[in-house]
Short mmCIF file of C-alpha atoms in Angstrom, two decimals:
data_model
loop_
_atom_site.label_atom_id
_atom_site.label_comp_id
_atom_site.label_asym_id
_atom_site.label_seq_id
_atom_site.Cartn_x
_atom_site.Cartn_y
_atom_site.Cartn_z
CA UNK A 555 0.00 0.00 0.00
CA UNK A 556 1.68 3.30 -1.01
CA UNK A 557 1.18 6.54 1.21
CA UNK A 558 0.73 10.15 0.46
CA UNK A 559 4.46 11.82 1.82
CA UNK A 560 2.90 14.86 4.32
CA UNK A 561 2.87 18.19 2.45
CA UNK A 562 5.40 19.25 4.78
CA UNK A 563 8.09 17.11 5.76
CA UNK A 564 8.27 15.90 9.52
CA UNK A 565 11.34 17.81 9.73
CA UNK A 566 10.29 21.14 9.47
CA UNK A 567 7.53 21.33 12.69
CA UNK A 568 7.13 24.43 11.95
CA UNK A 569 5.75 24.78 8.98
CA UNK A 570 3.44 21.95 9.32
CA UNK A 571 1.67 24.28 11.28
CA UNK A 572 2.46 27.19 9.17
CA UNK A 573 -1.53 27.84 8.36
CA UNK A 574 -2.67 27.90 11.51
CA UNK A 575 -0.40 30.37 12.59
CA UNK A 576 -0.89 32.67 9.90
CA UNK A 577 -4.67 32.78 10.91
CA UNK A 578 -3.97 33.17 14.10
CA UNK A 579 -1.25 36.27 13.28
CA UNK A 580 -4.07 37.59 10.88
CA UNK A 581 -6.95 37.22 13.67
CA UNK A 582 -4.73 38.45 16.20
CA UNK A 583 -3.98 41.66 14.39
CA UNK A 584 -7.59 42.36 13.64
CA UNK A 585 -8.21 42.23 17.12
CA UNK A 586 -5.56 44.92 17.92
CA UNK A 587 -6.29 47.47 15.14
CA UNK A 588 -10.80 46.64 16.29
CA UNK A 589 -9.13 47.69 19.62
CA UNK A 590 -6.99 50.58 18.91
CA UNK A 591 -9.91 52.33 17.04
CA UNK A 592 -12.25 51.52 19.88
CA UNK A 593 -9.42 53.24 22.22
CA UNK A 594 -9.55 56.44 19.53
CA UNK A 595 -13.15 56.79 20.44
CA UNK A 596 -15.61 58.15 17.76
CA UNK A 597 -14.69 59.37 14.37
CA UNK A 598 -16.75 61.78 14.47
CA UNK A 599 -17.69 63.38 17.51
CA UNK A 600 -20.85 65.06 19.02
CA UNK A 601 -20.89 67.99 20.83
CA UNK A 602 -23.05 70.04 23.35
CA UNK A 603 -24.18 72.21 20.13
CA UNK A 604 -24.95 69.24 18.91
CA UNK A 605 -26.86 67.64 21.20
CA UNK A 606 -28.46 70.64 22.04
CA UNK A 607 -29.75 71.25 18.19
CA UNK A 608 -31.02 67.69 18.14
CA UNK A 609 -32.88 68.59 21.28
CA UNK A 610 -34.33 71.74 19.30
CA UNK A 611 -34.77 70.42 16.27
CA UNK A 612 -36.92 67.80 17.64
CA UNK A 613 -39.30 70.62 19.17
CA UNK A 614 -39.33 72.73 16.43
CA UNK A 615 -40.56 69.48 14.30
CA UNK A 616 -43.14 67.89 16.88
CA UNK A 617 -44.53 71.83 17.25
CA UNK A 618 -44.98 71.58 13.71
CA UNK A 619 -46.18 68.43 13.31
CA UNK A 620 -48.80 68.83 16.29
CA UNK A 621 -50.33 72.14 15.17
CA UNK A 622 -50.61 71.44 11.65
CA UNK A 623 -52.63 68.44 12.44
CA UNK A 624 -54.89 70.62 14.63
CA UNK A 625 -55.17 73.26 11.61
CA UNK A 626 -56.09 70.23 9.35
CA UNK A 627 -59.49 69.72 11.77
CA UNK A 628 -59.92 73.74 12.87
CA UNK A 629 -58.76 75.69 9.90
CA UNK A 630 -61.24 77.52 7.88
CA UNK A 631 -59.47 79.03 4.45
CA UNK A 632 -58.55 75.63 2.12
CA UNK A 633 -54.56 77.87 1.68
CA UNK A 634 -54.09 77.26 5.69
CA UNK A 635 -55.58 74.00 5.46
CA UNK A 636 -52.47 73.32 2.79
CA UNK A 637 -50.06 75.07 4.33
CA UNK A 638 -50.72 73.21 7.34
CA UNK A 639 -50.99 69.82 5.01
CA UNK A 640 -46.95 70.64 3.96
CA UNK A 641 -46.26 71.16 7.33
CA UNK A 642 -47.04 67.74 9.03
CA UNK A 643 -45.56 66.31 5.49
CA UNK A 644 -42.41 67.75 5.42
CA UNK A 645 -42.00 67.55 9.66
CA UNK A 646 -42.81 64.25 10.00
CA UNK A 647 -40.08 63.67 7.10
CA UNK A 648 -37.54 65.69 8.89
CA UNK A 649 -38.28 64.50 12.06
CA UNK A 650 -37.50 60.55 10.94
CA UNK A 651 -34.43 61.54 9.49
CA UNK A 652 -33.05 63.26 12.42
CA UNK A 653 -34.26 60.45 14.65
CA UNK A 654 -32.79 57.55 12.54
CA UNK A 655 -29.65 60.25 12.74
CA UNK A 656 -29.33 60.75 16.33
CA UNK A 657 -30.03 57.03 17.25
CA UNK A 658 -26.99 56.48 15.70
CA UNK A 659 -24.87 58.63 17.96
CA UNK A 660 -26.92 57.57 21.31
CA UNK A 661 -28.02 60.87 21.70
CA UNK A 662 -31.86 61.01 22.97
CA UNK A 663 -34.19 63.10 21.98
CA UNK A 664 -37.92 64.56 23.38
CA UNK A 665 -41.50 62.97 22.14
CA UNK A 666 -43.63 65.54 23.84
CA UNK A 667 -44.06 69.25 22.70
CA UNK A 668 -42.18 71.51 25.22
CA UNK A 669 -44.26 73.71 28.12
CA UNK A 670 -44.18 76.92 25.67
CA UNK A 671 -45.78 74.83 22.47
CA UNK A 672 -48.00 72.71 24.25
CA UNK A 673 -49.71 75.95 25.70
CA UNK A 674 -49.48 77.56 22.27
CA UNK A 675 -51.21 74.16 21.20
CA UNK A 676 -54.52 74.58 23.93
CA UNK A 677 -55.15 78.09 23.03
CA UNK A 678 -55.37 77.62 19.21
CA UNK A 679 -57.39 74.67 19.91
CA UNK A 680 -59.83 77.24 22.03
CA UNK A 681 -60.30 79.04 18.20
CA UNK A 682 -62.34 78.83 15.40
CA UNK A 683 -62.09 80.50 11.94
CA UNK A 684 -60.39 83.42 10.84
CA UNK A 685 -59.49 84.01 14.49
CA UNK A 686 -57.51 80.52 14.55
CA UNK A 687 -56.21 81.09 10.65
CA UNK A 688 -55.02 84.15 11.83
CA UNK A 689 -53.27 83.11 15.33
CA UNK A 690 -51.89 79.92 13.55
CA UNK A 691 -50.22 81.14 11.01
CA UNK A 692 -49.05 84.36 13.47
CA UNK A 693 -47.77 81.55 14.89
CA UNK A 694 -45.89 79.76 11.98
CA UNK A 695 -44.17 83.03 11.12
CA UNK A 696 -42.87 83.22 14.61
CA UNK A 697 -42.22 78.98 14.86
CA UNK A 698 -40.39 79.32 11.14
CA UNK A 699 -37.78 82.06 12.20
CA UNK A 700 -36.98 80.55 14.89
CA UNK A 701 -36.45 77.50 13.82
CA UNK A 702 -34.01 79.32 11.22
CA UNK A 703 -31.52 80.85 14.07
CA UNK A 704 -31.76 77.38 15.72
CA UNK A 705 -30.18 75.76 12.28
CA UNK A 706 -28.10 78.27 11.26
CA UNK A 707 -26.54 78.17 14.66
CA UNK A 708 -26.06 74.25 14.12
CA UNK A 709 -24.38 75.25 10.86
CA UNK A 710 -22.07 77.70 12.30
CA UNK A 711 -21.32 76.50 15.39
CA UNK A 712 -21.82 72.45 15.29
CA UNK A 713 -19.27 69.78 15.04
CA UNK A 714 -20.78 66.62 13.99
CA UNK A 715 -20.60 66.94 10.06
CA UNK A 716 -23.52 64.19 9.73
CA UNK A 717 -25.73 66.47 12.43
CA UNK A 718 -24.82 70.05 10.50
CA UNK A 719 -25.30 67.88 7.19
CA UNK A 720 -28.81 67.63 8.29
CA UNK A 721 -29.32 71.23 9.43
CA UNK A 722 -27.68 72.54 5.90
CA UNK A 723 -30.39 69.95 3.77
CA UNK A 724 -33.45 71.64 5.59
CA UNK A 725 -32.46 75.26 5.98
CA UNK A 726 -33.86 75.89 2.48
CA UNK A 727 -37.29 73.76 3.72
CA UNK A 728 -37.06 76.68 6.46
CA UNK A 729 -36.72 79.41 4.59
CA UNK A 730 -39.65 78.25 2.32
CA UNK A 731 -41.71 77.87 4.69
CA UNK A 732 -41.41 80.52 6.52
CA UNK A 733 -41.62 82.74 3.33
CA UNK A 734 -45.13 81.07 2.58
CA UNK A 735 -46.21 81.68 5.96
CA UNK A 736 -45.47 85.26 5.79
CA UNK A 737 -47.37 85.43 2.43
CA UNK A 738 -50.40 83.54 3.96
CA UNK A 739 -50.39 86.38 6.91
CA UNK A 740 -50.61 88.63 4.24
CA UNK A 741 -53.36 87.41 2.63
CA UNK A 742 -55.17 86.96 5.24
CA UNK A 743 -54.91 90.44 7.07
CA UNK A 744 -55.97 92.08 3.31
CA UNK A 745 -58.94 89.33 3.66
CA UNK A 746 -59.45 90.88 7.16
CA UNK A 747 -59.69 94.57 5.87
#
């Protein structure tokens, strides 16, 4: 019966296990460049701006969301009833992105409107008719330029470049809206006259 020789001879130990140990050299130095990076800490960094402007942005969003929802059920002129329409579109958009954004950084966020927008929220739900038109989208002016300062700050000032990414994308969204809103409070205080 004839036999196979080894692939390596018996001689050379070593190399027999030559395979094995260049797995293991390979695995092993995986494992320290995993750890090293770990020890680095995050590429790319959040701040207190940061956080902060998630925190803000996540207001500014719900507040939208929540009142343009009510306008849907209390507004009386069909162009606040679309306005309103864009609003809890386009916030409810914005508002998944920067959630699926900040999970990834660990950073939490609010689900409730704040003190200042849930009592905005009651007494617009006390109105009716021009009289809510009127306060609501009073109120959108107001809502729209500050949510402006509250990105541009986050533009200026933040350090995550994913988090300012997002403020830069939906500045313009801002801007547009609040330039519609202001057109809408025109049009209704020359329908008021």
């Amino acid at each position: 019966m004839k036999t196979t020789p080894p692939i390596y001879p018996q001689s050379k130990g070593f190399q027999k296990q030559r395979p094995w140990a260049l797995l293991l050299l390979v695995l092993l130095i995986m494992c320290f460049t995993a750890c090293e990076d770990e020890e680095d800490g995050p590429k790319d960094p959040v701040s207190a701006q940061d956080r902060e402007f998630a925190v803000q942005a996540t207001y500014s969003n719900l507040a939208e969301i929540a009142l343009g929802q009510l306008a849907l059920t209390q507004a009386e002129d069909e162009s606040v009833r679309q306005f309103a329409q864009t609003m809890v579109n386009d916030h409810t958009q914005a508002q998944d992105e920067l959630r699926y954004l900040v999970e990834s950084y660990d950073l939490e966020i609010p689900d409730t409107l704040n003190s200042e927008q849930q009592a905005l929220y009651e007494e617009l739900e006390q109105l009716e008719g021009y009289a809510f038109d009127s306060a609501y989208i009073s109120s959108q002016v107001t809502a729209h330029q500050e949510a402006q300062q509250i990105f541009q700050k986050q533009i200026d000032q933040g350090e995550n470049k994913n988090i300012v990414g997002y403020a830069s994308s939906l500045l313009p969204h801002i801007t547009m809206h609040l330039s519609d809103a202001r057109a809408l409070k025109e049009e209704l205080e020359a329908e008021a006259e």
